[in-house]
Coordinates of C-alpha atoms and ligand atoms in Angstrom, one line a residue:
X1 CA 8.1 -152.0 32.5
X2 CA 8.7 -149.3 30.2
X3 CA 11.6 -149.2 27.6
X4 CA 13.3 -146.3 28.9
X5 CA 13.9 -147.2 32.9
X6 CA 17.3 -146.4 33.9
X7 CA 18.2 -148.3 36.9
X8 CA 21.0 -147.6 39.3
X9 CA 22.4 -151.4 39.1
X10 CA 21.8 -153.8 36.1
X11 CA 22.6 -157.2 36.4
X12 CA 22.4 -158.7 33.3
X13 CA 22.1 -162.6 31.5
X14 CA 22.5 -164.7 35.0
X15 CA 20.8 -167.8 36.2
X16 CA 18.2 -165.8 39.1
X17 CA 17.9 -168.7 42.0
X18 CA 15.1 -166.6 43.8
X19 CA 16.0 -167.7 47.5
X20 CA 12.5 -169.7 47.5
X21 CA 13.9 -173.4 46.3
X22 CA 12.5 -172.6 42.9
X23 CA 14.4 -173.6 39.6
X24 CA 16.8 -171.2 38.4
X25 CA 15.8 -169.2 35.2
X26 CA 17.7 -167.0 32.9
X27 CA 16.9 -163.4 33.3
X28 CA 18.4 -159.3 34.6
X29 CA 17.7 -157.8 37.7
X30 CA 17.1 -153.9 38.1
X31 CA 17.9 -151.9 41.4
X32 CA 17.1 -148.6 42.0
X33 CA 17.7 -147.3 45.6
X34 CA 17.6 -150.5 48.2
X35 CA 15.5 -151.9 46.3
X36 CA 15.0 -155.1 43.3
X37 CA 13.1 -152.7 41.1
X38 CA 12.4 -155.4 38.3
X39 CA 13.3 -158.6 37.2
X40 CA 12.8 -160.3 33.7
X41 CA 14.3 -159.8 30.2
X42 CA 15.3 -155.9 31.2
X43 CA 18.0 -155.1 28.8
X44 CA 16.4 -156.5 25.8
X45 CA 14.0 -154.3 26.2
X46 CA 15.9 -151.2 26.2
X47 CA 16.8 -150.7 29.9
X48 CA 19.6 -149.1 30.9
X49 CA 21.6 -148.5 34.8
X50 CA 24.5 -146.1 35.4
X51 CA 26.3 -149.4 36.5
X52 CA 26.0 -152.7 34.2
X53 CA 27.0 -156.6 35.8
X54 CA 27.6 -158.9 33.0
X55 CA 26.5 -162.0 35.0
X56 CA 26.5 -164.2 32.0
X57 CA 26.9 -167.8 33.4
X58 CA 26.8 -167.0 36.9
X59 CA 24.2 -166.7 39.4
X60 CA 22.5 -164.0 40.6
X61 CA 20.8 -165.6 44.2
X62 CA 19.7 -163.3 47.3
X63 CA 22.7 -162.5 49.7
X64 CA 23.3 -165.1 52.3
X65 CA 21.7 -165.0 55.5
X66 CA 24.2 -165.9 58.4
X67 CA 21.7 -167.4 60.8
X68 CA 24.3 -167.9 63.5
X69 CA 26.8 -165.1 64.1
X70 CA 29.1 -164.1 66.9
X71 CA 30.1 -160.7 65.4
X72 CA 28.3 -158.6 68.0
X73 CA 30.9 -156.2 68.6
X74 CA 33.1 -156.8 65.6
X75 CA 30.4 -153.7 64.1
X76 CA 32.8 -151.7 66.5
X77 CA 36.5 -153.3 66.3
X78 CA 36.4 -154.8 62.8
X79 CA 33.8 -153.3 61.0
X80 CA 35.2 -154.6 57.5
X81 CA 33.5 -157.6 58.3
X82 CA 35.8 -159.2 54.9
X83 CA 34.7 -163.0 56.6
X84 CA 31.1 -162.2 56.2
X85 CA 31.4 -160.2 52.4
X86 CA 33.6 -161.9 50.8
X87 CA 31.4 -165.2 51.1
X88 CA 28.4 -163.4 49.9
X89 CA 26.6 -162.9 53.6
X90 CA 24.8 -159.8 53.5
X91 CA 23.0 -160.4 56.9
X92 CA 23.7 -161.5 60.0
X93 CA 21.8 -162.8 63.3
X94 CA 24.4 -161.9 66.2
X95 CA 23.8 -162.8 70.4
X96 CA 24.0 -166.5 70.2
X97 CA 24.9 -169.2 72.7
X98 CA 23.6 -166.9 75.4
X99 CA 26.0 -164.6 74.9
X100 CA 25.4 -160.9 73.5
X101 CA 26.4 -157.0 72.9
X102 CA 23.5 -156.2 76.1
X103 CA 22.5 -156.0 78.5
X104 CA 25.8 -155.5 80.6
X105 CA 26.1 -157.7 83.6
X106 CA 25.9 -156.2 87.5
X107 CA 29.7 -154.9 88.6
X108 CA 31.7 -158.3 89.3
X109 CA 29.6 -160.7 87.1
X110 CA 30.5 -162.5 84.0
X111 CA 31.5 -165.6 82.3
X112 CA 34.0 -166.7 80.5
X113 CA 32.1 -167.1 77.2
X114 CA 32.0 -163.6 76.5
X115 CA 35.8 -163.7 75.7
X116 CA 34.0 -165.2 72.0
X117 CA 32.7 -161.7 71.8
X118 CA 35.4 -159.8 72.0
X119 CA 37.4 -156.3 73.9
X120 CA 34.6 -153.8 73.6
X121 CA 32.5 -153.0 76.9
X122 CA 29.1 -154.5 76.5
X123 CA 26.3 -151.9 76.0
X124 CA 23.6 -151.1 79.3
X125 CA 20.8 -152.4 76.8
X126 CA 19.6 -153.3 73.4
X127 CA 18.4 -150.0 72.7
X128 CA 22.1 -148.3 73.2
X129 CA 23.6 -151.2 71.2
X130 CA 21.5 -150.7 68.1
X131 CA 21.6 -146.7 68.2
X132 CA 25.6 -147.6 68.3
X133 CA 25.4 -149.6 65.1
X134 CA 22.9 -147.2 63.1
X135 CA 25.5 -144.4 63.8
X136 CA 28.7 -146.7 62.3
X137 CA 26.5 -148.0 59.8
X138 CA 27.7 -151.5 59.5
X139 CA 28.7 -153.4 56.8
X140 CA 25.8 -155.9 56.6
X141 CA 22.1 -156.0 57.7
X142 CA 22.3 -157.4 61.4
X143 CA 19.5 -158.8 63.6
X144 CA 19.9 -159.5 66.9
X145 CA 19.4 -161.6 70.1
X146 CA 19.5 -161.4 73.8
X147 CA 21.9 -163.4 75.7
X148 CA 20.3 -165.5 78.3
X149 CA 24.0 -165.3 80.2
X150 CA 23.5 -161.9 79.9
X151 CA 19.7 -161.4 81.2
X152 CA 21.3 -163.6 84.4
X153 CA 24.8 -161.7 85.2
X154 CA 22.4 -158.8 84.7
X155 CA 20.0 -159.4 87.6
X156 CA 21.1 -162.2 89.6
X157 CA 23.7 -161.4 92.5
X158 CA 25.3 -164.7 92.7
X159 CA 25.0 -165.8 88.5
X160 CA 25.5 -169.4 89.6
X161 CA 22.2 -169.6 92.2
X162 CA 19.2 -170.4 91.3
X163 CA 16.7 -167.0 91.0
X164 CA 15.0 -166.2 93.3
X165 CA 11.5 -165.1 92.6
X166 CA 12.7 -161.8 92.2
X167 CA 15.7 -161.9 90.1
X168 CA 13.5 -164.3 87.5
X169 CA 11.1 -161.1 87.7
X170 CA 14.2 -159.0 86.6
X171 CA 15.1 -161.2 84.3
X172 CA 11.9 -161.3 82.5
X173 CA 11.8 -157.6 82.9
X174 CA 14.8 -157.5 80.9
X175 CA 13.5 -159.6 78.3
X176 CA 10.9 -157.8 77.7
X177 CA 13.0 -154.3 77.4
X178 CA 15.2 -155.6 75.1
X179 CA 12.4 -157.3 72.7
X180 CA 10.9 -153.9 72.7
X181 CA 14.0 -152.3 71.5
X182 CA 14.1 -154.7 68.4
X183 CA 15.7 -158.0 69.5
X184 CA 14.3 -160.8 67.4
X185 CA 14.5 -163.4 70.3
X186 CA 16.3 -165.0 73.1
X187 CA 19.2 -167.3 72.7
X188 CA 20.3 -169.7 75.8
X189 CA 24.0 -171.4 76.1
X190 CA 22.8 -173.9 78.4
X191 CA 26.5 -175.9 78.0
X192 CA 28.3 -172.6 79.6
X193 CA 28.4 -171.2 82.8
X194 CA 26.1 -170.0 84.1
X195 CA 23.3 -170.8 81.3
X196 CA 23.8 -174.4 82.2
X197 CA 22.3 -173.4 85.9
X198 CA 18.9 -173.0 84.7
X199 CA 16.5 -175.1 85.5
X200 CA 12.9 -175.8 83.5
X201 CA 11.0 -173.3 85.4
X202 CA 13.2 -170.2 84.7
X203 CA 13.8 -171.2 81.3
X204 CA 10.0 -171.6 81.0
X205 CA 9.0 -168.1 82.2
X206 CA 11.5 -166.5 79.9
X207 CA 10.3 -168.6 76.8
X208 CA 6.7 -167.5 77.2
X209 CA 7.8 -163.5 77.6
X210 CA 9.5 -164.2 74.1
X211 CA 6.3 -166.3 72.8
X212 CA 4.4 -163.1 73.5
X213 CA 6.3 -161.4 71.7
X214 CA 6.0 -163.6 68.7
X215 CA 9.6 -163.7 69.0
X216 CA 12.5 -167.0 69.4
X217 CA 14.2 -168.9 71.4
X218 CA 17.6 -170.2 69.8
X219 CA 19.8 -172.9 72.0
X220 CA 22.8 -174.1 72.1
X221 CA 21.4 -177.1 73.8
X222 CA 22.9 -178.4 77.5
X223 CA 24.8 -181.1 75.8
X224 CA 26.1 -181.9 72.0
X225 CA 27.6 -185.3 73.5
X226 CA 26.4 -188.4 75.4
X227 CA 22.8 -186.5 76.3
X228 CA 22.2 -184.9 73.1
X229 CA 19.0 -186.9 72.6
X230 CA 17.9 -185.5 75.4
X231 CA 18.9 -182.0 75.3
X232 CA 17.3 -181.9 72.2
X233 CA 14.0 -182.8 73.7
X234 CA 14.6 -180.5 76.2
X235 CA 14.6 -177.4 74.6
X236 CA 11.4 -178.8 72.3
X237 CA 9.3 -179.5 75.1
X238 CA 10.1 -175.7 76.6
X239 CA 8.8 -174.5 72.9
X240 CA 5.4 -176.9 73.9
X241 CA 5.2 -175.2 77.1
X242 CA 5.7 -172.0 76.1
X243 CA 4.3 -171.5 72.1
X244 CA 7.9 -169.7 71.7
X245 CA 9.6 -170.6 68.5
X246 CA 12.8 -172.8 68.7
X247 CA 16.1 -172.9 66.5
X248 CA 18.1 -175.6 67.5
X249 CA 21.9 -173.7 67.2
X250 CA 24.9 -175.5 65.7
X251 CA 23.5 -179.3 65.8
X252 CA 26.1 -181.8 65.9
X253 CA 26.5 -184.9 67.9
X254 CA 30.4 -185.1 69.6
X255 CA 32.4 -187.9 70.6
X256 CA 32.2 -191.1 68.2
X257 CA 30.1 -192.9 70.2
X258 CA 26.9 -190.9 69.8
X259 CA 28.1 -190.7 66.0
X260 CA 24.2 -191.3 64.5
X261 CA 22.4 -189.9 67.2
X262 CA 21.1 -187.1 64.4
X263 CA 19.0 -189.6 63.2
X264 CA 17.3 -189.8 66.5
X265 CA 17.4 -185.7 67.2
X266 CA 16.3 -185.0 64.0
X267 CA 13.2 -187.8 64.2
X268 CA 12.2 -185.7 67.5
X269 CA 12.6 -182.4 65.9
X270 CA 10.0 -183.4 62.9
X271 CA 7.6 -184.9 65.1
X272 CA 7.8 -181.6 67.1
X273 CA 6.6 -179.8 63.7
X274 CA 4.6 -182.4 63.4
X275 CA 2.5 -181.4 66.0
X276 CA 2.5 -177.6 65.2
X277 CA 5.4 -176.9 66.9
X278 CA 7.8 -174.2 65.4
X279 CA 11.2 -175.3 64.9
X280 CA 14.3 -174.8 62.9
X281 CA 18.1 -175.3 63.4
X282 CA 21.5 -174.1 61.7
X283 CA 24.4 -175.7 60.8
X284 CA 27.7 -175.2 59.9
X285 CA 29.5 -177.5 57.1
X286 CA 32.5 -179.3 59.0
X287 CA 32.7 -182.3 61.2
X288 CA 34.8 -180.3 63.9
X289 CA 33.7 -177.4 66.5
X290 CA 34.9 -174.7 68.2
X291 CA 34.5 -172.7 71.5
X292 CA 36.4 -172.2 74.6
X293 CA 39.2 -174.7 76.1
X294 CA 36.8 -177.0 78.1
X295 CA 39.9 -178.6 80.4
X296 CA 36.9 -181.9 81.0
X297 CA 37.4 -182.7 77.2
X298 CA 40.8 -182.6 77.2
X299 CA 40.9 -186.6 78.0
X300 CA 38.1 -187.8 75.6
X301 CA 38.5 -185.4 72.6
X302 CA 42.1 -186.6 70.8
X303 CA 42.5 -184.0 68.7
X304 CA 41.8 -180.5 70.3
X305 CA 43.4 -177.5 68.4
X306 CA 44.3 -174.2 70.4
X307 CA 43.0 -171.3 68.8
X308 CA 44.4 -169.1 71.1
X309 CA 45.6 -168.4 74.7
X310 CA 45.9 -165.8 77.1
X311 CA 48.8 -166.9 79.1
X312 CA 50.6 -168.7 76.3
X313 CA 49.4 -167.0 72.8
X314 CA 52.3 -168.7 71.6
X315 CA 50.4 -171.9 71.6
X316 CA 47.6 -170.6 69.3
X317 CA 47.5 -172.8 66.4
X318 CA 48.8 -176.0 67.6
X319 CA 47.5 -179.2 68.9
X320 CA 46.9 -179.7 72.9
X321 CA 48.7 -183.0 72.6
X322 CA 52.0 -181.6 71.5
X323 CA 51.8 -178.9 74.0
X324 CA 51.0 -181.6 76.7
X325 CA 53.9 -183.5 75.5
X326 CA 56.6 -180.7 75.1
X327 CA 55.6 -179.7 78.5
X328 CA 55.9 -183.2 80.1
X329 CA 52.3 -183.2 81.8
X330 CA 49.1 -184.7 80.6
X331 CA 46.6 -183.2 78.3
X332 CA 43.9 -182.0 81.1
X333 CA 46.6 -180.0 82.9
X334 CA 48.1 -178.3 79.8
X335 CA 44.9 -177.5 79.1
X336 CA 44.2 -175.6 82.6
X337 CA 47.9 -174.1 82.0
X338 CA 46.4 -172.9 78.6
X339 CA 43.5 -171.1 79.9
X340 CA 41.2 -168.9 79.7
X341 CA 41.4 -169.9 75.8
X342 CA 39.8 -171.7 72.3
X343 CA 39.8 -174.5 70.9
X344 CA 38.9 -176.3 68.2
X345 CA 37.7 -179.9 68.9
X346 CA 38.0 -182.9 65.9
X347 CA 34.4 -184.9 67.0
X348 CA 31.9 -185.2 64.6
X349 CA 31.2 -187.4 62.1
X350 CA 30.2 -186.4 58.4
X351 CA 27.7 -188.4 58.4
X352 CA 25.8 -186.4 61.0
X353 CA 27.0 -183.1 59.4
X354 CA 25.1 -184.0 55.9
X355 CA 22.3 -185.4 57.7
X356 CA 21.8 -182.5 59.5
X357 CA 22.8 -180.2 56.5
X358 CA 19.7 -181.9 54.3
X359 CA 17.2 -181.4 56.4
X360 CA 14.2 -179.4 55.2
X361 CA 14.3 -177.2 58.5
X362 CA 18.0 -177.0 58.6
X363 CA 19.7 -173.1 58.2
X364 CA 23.7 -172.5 57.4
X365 CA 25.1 -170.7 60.2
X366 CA 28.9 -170.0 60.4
X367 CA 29.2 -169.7 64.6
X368 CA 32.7 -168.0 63.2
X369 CA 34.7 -166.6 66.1
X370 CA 36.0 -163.4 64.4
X371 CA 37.9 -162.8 67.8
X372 CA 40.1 -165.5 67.5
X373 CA 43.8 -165.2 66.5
X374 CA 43.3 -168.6 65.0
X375 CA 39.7 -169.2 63.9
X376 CA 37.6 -172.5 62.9
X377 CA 37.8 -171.8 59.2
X378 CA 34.2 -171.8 59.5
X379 CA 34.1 -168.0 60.2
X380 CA 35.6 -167.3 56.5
X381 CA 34.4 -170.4 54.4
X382 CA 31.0 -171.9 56.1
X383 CA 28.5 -170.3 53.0
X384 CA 30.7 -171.2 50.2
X385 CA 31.9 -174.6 51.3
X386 CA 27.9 -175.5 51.5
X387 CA 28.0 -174.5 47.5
X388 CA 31.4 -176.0 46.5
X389 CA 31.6 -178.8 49.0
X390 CA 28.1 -180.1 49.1
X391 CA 26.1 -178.9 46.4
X392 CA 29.1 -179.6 43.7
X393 CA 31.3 -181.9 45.0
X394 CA 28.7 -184.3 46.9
X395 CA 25.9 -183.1 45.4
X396 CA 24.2 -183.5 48.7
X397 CA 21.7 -180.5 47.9
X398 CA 20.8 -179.3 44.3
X399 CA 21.8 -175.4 44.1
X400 CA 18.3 -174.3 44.7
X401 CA 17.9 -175.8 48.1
X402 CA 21.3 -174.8 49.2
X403 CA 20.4 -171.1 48.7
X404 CA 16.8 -171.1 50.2
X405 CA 18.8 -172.7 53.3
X406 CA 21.3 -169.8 53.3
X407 CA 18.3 -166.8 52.0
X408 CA 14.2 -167.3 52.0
X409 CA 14.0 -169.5 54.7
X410 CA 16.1 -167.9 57.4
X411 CA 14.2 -164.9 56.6
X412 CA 11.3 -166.9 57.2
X413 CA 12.3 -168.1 60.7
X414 CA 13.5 -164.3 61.5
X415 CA 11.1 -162.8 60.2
X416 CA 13.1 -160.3 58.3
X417 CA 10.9 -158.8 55.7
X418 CA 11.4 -158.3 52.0
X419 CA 14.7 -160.0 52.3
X420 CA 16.5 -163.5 51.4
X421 CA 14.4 -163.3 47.8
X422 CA 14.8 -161.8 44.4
X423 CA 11.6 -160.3 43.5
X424 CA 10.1 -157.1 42.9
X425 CA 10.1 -154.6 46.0
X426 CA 12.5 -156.9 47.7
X427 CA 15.9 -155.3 49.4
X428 CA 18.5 -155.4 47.1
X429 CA 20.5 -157.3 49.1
X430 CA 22.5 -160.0 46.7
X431 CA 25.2 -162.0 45.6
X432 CA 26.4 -163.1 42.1
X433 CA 28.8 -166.1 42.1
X434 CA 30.3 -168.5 39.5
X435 CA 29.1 -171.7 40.4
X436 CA 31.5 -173.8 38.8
X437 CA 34.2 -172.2 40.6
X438 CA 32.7 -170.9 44.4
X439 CA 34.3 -173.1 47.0
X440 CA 36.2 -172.0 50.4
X441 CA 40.0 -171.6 50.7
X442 CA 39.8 -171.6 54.6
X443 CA 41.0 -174.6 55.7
X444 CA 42.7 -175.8 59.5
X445 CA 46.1 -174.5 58.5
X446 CA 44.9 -171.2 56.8
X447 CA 41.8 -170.8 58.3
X448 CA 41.5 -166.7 57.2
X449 CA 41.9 -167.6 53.3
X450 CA 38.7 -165.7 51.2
X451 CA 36.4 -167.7 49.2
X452 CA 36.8 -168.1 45.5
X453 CA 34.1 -167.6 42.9
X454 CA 31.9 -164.8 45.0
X455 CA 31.9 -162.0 42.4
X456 CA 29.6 -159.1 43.3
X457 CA 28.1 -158.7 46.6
X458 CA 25.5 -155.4 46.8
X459 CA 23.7 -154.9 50.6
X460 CA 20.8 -152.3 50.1
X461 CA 21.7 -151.8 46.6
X462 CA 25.2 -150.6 47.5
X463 CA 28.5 -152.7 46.4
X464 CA 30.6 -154.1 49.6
X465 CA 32.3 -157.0 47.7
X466 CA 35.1 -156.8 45.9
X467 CA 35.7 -153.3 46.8
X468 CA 34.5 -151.9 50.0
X469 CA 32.3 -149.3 49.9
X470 CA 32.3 -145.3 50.9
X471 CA 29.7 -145.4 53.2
X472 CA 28.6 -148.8 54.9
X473 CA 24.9 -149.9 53.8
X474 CA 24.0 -152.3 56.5
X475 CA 21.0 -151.8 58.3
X476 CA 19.9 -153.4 62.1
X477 CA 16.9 -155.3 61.4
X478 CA 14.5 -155.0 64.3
X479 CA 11.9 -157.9 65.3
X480 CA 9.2 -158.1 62.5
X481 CA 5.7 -158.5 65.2
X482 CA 4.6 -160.5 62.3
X483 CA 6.6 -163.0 61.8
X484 CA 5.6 -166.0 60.3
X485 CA 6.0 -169.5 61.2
X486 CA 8.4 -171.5 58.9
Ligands
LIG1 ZN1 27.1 -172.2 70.6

């Protein structure tokens, strides 16, 4: 370190949290190009940076990771991406639940989960999808996966059969293409139609392609209610079978009777790592979900919010109970009126949520819905409402292990490299926050409020918090072959 560098970006006086869990020290942070360039006592020792940060008293931390993302073609019909900046995520990991940008499915197949997604036709394969986001450089880094619901509508005739020999061939075929063009894994929405079709054997034969690959397998497993127990042991033992890599999306238990449950899921899921099995999961901080209006819950679920409606978009924002009663019928038939639509559904217990939250594998993932008219705040809040909510508030987590959940150890599981810490030669992505003051403003009844206390957020070295910038600095991270296991 010489006495005359001149940096593009100087960060100066913060508390560095490194992304690895490590305690926070006092220190600058240099950036030239993409890149962390140095780190240490800079300024003192006479370096200077055509742009200065006075981070005294805040904390300079790796951007946030977003582990569980549904913006796939938001890069095209949004590509602000304020919900992701403006609460310090400066990466994202898009195609989960099944559902994803590619491959498109045969003429006259689909499902209805792709209406999370949003307008914009999906893309013939992974490798038109990413040449489409390098040439509207997005706003953030994004990584992505391939739909299982997609690798089915794409070679099965009837989506809802079981494949023949083959269509699993095809399938696998598929797979395989879009791993090649950069996919970092395979995600499964075995609750939706037609994921929830698939059997052990078909899931198994995919699994392995990805294991080959040294890519993942992410679920959202078959059931978050009365079987989760066992839908979490399902998608374990298909990581045994196959040596693929698991991430265990969104874990919650629903309905108050299987409130507790995560202590039994999450004893199953450490003596799976136990034995040498890779596996992670993500969460997001509240103790209610969202998806599409699933008319079977309407009965055991009493609060159900509409986010939004095709037939009746008046209803978006208000609760199925009052639309059941203003329209004189019961709650399972308003909700077939209401559809195809979201919902969000008031079932978890916070118990669960911190459980789940604290574990030493667990990941933050929003699963925000930036298509909805009337999102689960979770989609604008999820990062800072870990760091306001349960680091300050609850003290749940100290700060340190709240940011390697949201920065090192996602990159870990994703195998991004040289992000999600701040050392030397790392990306520049970060995110410098007052930590007395970060907390989320999104809340059920202004569920698109920004964060507060997220200062400065820089992706690649450029600024895209507060102020956008010119050109967008994200990057689409392609699978790392040598990823690493958590
Ligand atoms: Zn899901």
């Amino acid at each position: 370190m010489e006495s005359t560098d001149i940096f593009d970006t100087l960060l100066v006086g913060g508390w560095i949290i490194d992304g690895t869990g490590a305690a926070r020290r006092r220190g600058d942070v240099g950036i030239q190009g993409d890149r962390i360039a140095a780190v240490g006592d800079l300024q003192a020792r006479g370096a200077t940076a055509r742009r200065v940060i006075d981070a005294a008293g805040k904390v300079i931390a790796p951007g946030f990771i977003d582990t569980h993302g549904h913006d796939d073609l938001m890069f095209m019909e949004r590509p602000g991406l304020e919900w992701k900046t403006s609460q310090g995520v400066t990466s994202v990991v898009v195609g989960n639940c099944g559902v994803s940008a590619a491959p498109r499915p045969l003429p006259g197949n689909t499902a209805a989960s792709f209406s999370l997604l949003g307008q914009t036709e999906l893309f013939e394969s992974h490798q038109a999808y990413f040449q489409r986001l390098e040439s509207l450089d997005p706003m953030v880094n994004v990584a992505a996966l391939v739909g299982h619901a997609n690798l089915r509508l794409a070679a099965m005739k009837d989506p809802l059969a079981r494949p023949t020999a083959a269509e699993q061939a095809r399938m696998q075929q598929l797979l395989e293409e879009a791993l090649e063009a950069g996919v970092v894994g395979m995600s499964t929405g075995l609750a939706y139609e037609p994921g929830c079709r698939a059997e052990r054997d078909e899931l198994l034969g995919l699994a392995s392609v990805a294991a080959r690959h040294g890519a993942l397998h992410t679920s959202h497993i078959r059931n978050e209610g009365d079987d989760v127990i066992a839908s979490v042991d399902e998608v374990l033992e298909l990581g045994a079978g196959s040596g693929c890599a698991t991430i265990i999306s969104h874990h919650k238990c629903l309905l108050p009777r299987n409130w507790g449950s995560s202590a039994t899921t999450l004893g199953s899921i450490d003596r799976a790592r136990a034995s040498g099995l890779d596996v992670a999961m993500d969460v997001y901080p509240y103790t209610a979900s969202s998806t599409i209006l699933i008319a079977d819950r309407a009965e055991s679920i009493d609060d159900i919010k509409i986010t939004w409606s095709t037939p009746h978009p008046e209803c978006g924002g208000r609760y199925l109970a009052d639309i059941a009663e203003e329209w004189g019928c019961g709650r399972k038939e308003a909700a077939e009126r209401l559809a195809p639509a979201g919902a969000i559904y008031f079932a978890m217990d916070e118990a669960d949520v911190q459980r789940v939250l604290a574990h030493p594998c667990c990941m933050v993932g929003s699963d925000g819905l930036p298509n909805d008219a009337n999102p689960h705040p979770r989609l604008w809040g999820s990062f800072t409402r870990v760091l306001g909510n349960y680091v300050r508030r609850c003290k749940l987590l100290s700060l340190e292990a709240a940011i390697a959940k949201m920065t090192a150890l996602p990159a870990t599981v994703f195998g991004l490299r040289d992000r999600g810490t701040i050392r030397p030669g790392a990306y520049a992505d970060v995110v410098v926050f007052d930590p007395d003051v970060v907390e989320d403003r999104a809340d059920w009844d202004h569920p698109t409020l920004p964060s507060v206390g997220i200062e400065h957020v820089l992706v690649n070295g450029t600024a895209v918090f507060p102020e956008p910038p010119q050109r967008r600095p994200g990057r689409v991270l392609k699978r790392n072959p040598e990823r690493c296991a958590a």
